[in-house]
Tab-separated table of C-alpha atoms and ligand atoms in Angstrom:
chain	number	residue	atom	x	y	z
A	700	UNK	CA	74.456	132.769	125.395
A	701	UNK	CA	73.851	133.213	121.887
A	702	UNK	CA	71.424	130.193	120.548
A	703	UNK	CA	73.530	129.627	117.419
A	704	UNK	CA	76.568	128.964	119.152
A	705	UNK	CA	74.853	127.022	122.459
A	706	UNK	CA	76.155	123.926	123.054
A	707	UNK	CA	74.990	123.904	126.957
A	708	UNK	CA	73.634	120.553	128.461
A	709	UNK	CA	74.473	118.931	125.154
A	710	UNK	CA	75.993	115.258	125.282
A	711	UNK	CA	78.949	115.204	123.149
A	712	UNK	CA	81.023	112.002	122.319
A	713	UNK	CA	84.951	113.100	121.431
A	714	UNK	CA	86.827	109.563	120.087
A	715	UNK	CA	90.706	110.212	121.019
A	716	UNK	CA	89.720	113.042	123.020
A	717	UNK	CA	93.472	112.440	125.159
A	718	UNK	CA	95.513	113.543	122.263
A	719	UNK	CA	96.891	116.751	120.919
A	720	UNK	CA	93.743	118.377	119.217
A	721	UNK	CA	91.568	115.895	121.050
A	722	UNK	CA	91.962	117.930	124.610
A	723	UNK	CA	91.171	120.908	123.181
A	724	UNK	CA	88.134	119.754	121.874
A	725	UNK	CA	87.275	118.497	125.164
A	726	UNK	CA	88.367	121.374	126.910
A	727	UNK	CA	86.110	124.208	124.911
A	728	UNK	CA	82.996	121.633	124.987
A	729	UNK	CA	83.194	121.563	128.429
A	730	UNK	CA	84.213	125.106	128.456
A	731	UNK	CA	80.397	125.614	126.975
A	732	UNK	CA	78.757	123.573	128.892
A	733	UNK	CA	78.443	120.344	127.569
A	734	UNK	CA	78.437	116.949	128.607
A	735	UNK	CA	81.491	115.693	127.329
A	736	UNK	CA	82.339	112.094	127.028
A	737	UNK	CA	85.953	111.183	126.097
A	738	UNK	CA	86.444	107.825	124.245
A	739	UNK	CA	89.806	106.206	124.011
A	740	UNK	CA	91.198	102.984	123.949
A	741	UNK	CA	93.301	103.410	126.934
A	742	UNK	CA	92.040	103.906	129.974
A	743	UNK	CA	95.031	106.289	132.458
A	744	UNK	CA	94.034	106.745	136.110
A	745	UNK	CA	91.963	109.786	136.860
A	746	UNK	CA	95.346	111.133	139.253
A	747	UNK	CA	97.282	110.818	135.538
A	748	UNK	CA	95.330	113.130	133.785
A	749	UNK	CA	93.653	115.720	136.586
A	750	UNK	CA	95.801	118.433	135.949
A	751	UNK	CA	94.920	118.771	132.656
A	752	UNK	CA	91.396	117.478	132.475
A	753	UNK	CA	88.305	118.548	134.348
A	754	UNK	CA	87.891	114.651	136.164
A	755	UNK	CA	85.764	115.855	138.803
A	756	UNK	CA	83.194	117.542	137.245
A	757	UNK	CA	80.132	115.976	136.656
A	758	UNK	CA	80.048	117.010	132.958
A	759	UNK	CA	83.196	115.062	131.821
A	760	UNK	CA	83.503	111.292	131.629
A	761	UNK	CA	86.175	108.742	130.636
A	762	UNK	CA	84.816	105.653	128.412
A	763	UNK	CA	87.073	103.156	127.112
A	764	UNK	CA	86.581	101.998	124.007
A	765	UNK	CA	88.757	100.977	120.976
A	766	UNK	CA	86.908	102.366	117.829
A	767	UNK	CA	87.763	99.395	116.033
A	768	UNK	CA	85.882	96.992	118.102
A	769	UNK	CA	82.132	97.113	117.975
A	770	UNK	CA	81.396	95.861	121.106
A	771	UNK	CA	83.672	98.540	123.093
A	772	UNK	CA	81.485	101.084	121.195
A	773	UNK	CA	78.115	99.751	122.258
A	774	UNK	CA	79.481	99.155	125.411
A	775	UNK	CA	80.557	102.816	125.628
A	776	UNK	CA	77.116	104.008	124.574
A	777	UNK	CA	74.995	102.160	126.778
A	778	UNK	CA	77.395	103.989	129.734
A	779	UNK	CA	77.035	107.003	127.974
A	780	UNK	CA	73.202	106.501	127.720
A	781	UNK	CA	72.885	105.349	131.347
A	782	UNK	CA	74.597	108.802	132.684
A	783	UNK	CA	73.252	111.115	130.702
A	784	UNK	CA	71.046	109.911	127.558
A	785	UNK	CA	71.854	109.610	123.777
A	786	UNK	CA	74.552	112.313	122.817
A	787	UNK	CA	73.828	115.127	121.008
A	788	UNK	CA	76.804	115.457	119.314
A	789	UNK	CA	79.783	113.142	118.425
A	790	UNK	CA	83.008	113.739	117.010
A	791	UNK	CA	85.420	111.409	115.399
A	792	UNK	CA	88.847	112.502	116.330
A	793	UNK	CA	90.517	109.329	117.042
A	794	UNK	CA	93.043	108.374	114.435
A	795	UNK	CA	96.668	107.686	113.750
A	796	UNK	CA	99.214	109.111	111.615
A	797	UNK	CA	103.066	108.376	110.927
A	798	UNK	CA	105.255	111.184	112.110
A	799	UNK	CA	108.223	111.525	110.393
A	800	UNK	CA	110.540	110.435	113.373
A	801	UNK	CA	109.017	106.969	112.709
A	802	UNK	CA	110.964	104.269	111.507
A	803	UNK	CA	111.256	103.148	107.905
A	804	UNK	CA	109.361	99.907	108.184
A	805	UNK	CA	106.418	101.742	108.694
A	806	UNK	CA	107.422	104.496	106.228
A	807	UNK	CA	108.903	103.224	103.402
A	808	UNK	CA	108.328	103.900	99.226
A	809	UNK	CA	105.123	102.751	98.253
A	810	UNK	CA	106.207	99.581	96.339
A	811	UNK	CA	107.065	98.471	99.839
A	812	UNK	CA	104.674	99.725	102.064
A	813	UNK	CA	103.883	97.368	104.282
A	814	UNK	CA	100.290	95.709	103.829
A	815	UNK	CA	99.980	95.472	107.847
A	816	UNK	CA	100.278	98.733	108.069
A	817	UNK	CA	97.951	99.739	105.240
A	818	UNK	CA	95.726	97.561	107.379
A	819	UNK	CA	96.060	99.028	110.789
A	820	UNK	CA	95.982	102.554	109.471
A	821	UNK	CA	92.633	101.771	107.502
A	822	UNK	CA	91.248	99.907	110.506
A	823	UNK	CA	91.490	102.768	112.829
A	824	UNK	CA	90.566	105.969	110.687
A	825	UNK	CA	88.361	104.687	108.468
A	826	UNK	CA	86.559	101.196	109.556
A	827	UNK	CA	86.345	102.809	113.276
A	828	UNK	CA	84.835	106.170	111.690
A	829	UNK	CA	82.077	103.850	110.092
A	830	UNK	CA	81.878	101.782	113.426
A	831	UNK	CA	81.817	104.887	115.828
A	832	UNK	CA	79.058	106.570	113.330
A	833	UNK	CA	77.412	102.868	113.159
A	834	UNK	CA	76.777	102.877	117.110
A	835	UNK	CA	76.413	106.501	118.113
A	836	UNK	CA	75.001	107.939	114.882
A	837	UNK	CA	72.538	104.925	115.011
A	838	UNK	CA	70.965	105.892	118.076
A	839	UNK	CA	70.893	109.749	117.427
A	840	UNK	CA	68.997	108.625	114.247
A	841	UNK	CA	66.567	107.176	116.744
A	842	UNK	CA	66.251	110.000	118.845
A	843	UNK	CA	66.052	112.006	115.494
A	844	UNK	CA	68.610	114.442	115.955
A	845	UNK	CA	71.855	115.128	116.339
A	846	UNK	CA	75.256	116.137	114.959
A	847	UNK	CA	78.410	114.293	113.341
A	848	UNK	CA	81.746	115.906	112.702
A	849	UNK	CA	84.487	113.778	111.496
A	850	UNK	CA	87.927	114.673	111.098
A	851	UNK	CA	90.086	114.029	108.027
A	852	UNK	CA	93.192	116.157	107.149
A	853	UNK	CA	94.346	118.020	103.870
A	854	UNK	CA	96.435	114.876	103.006
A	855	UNK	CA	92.968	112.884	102.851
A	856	UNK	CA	92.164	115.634	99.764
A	857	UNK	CA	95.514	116.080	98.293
A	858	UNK	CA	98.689	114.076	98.043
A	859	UNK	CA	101.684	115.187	100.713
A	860	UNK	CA	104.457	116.824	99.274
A	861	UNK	CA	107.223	114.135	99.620
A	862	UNK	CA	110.028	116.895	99.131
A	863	UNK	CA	109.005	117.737	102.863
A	864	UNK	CA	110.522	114.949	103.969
A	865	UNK	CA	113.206	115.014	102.008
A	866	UNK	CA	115.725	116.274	104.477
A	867	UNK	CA	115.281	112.984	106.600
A	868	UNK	CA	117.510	111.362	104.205
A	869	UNK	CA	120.141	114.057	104.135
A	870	UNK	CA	120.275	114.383	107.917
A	871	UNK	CA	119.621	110.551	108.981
A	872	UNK	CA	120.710	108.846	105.506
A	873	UNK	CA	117.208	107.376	105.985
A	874	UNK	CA	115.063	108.167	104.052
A	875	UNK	CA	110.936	109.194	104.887
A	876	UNK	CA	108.157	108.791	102.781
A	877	UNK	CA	104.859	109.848	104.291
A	878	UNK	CA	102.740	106.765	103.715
A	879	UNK	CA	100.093	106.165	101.511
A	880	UNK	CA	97.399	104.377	103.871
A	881	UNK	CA	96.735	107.662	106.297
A	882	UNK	CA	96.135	109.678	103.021
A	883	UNK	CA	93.907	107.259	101.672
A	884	UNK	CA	92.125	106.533	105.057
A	885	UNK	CA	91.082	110.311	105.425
A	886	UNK	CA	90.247	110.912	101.888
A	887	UNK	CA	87.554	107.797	102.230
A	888	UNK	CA	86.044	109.761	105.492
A	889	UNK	CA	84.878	112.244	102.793
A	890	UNK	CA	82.698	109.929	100.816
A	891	UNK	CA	81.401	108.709	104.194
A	892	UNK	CA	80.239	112.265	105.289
A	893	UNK	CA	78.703	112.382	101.898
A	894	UNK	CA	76.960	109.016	102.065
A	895	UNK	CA	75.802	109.413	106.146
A	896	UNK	CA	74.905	113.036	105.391
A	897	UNK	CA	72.683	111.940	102.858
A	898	UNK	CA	71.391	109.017	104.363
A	899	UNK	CA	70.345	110.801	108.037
A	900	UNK	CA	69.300	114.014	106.508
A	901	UNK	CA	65.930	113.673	106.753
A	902	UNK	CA	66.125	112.072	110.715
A	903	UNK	CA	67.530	114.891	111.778
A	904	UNK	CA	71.396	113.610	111.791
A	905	UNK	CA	73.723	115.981	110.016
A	906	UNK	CA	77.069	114.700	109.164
A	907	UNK	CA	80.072	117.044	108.273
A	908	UNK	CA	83.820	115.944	107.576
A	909	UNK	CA	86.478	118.889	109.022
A	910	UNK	CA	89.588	119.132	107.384
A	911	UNK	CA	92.782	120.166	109.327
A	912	UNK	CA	96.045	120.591	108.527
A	913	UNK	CA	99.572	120.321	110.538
A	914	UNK	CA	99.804	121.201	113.944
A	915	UNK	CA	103.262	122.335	115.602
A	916	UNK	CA	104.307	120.191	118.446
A	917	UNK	CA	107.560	120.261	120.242
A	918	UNK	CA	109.117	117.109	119.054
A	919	UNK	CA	108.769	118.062	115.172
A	920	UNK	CA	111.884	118.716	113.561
A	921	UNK	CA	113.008	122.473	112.838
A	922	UNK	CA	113.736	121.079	108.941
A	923	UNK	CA	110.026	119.889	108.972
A	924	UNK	CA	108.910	122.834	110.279
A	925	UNK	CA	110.770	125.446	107.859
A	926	UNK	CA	109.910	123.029	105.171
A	927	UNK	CA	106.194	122.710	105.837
A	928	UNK	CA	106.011	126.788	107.033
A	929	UNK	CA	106.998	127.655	103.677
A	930	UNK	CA	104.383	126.041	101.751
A	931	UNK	CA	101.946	127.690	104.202
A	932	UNK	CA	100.350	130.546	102.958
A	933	UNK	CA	99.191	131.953	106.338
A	934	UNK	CA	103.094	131.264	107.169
A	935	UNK	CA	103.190	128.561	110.364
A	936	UNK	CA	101.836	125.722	111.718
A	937	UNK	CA	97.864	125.241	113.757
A	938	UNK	CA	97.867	125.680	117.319
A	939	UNK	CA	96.511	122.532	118.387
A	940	UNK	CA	93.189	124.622	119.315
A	941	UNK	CA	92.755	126.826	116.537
A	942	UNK	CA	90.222	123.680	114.784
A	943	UNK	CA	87.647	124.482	117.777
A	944	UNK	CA	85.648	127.285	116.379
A	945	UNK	CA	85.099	124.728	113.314
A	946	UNK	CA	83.883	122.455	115.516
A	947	UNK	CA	81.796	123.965	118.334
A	948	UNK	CA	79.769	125.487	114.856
A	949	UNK	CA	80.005	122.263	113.250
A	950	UNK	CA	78.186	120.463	116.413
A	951	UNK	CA	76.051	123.682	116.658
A	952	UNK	CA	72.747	124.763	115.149
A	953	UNK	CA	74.710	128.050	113.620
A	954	UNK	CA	75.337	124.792	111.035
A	955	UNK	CA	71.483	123.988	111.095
A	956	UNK	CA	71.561	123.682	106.691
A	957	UNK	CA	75.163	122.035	106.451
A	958	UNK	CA	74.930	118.340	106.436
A	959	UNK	CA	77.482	115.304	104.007
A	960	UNK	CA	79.928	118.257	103.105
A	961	UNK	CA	83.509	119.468	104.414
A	962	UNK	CA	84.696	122.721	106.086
A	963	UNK	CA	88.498	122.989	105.397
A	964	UNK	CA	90.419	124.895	107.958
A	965	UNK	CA	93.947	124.792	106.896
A	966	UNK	CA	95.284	127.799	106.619
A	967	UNK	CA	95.350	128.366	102.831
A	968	UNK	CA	97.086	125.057	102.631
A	969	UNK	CA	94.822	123.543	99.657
A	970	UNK	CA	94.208	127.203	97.867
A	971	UNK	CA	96.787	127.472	95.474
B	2424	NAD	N1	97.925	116.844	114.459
B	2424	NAD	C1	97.856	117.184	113.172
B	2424	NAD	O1	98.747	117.837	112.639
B	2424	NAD	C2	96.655	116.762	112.353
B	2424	NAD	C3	96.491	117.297	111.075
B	2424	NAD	C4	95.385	116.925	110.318
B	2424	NAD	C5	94.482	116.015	110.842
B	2424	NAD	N2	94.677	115.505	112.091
B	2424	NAD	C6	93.693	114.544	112.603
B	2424	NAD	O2	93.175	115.044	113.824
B	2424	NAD	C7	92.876	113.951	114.689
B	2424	NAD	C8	93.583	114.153	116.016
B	2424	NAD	O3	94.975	114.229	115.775
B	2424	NAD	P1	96.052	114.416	116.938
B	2424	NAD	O4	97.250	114.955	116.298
B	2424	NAD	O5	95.446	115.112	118.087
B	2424	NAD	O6	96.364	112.898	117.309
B	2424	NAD	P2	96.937	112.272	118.634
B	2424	NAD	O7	97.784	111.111	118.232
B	2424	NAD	O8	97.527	113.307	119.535
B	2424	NAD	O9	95.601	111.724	119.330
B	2424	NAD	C9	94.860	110.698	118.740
B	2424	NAD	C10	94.054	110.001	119.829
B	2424	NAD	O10	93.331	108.925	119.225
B	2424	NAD	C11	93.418	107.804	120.090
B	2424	NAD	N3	93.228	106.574	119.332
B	2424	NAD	C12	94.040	106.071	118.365
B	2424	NAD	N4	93.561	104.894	117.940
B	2424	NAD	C13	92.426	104.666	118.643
B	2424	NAD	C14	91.480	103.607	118.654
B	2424	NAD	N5	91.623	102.525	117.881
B	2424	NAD	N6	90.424	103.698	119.489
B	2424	NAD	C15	90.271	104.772	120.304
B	2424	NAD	N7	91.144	105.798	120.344
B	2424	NAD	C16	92.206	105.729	119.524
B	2424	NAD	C17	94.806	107.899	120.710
B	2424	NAD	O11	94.883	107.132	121.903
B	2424	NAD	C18	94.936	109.403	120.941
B	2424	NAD	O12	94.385	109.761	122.190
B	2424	NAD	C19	93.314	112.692	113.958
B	2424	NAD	O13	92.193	112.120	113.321
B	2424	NAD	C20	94.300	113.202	112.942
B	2424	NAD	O14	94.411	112.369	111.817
B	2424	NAD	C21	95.741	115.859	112.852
């Protein structure tokens, strides 16, 4: 195995790790050899989940843990801990996102966004970022070493292109306006990465913000699609695991020197 790239034995943490990217993530960790733990805040019986998760092998574990509440966290680390010692690596996947099939409470124009919402959005991606890096980070900073990738998106570094979702009003008579709060959530995980990068660098904790953008999933809408395709340079959506080369070299020591900065993989999205 080539040393830049090994991740073998390593204890990685993977917030979300039962959604869309999230799997894949856990899949090529535990492809590699490490010990991957899966946070998330619910909890489905192993039977739910076997055929597409590796629940009997002794290098993947389930924790729950709602990255908004502190104690879940330290509760999930001290399990962590207890099985396998401090992680090596953790990754901050977990995070939520309106789709344009949701409804227009939740989606409106910004003079009428609704402050809950703001709230909830901001809770998740950004407070439980800074709780999740509070707990797990803390304790790699103990052990003096270790290996933070958080994940934004392209609309955390520029605006989205309302005209998008412009063809939700001419199909529905509804319109969609992709919300304010998930842009600004992910744009404030970059300042994070800088500040965390900064403040571990010299414990040994690097901290490195990666920036996808869309991935195609069956339920999007072929307007959405042809819409967002177009604007694409490299011409279609992500496959759901095209971000994992990012991060196995993220969590990796191939990214020994990179620490508080971002690696954008979005397929030319933020180039021109
Ligand atoms: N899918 C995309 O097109 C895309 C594009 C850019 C960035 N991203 C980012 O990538 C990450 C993964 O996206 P995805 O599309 O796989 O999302 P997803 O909705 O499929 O999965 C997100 C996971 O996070 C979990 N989660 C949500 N809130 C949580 C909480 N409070 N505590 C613990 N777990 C919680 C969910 O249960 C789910 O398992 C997100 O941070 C997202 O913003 C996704």
């Amino acid at each position: 195995m080539d040393k830049l790239f090994d991740l073998k034995d390593r204890v990685i943490v993977v917030t979300g790790g039962l959604g869309q990217i999230g799997r894949e993530f856990v899949m090529e960790l535990h492809g590699r050899g490490a010990k991957v733990a899966v946070l998330n805040r619910r909890m489905p019986d192993k039977a739910a989940i076997a055929d597409r998760y590796p629940v009997d092998s002794e290098n993947f574990g389930l924790f729950k843990a709602d990255i908004t509440r502190k104690k879940e966290l330290q509760d999930a680390l001290a399990a962590v801990k207890e099985r396998w010692g401090i992680p090596h690596g953790l990754v901050n996947n977990a995070g939520i996102d309106t789709q344009p099939s949701a409804p227009p409470e939740v989606s409106g124009p910004f003079e009428f966004f609704p402050e809950e919402v703001w709230r909830e959005v901001v809770d998740i991606n950004l407070t439980g970022t800074f709780l999740t890096c509070q707990v797990f980070g803390g304790a790699m900073a103990e052990a003096g070493r270790g290996s933070i990738v958080n994940v934004g998106s392209i609309y955390g570094l520029l605006s989205p292109i309302q005209d998008i979702y412009a063809y939700k009003k001419e199909k529905t008579g509804v319109p969609f306006i992709k919300p304010v709060a998930y842009s600004a959530s992910k744009s404030g995980l970059t300042n994070l990465t800088h500040y965390l990068g900064t403040y571990w660098a010299k414990r040994g904790v690097r901290v490195n913000l990666l920036v996808p953008s869309g991935v195609g999933r069956d339920t999007q809408d072929a307007e959405f699609v042809k819409n967002y395709t177009e604007r694409m340079p490299i011409g279609r959506m992500a496959r759901a695991d095209e971000y994992n080369g990012a991060v196995v070299f993220l969590l990796a020591d191939a990214s020994i020197y990179m620490t508080g900065t971002q690696l954008v993989v979005d397929g030319g999205w933020t180039a021109w």
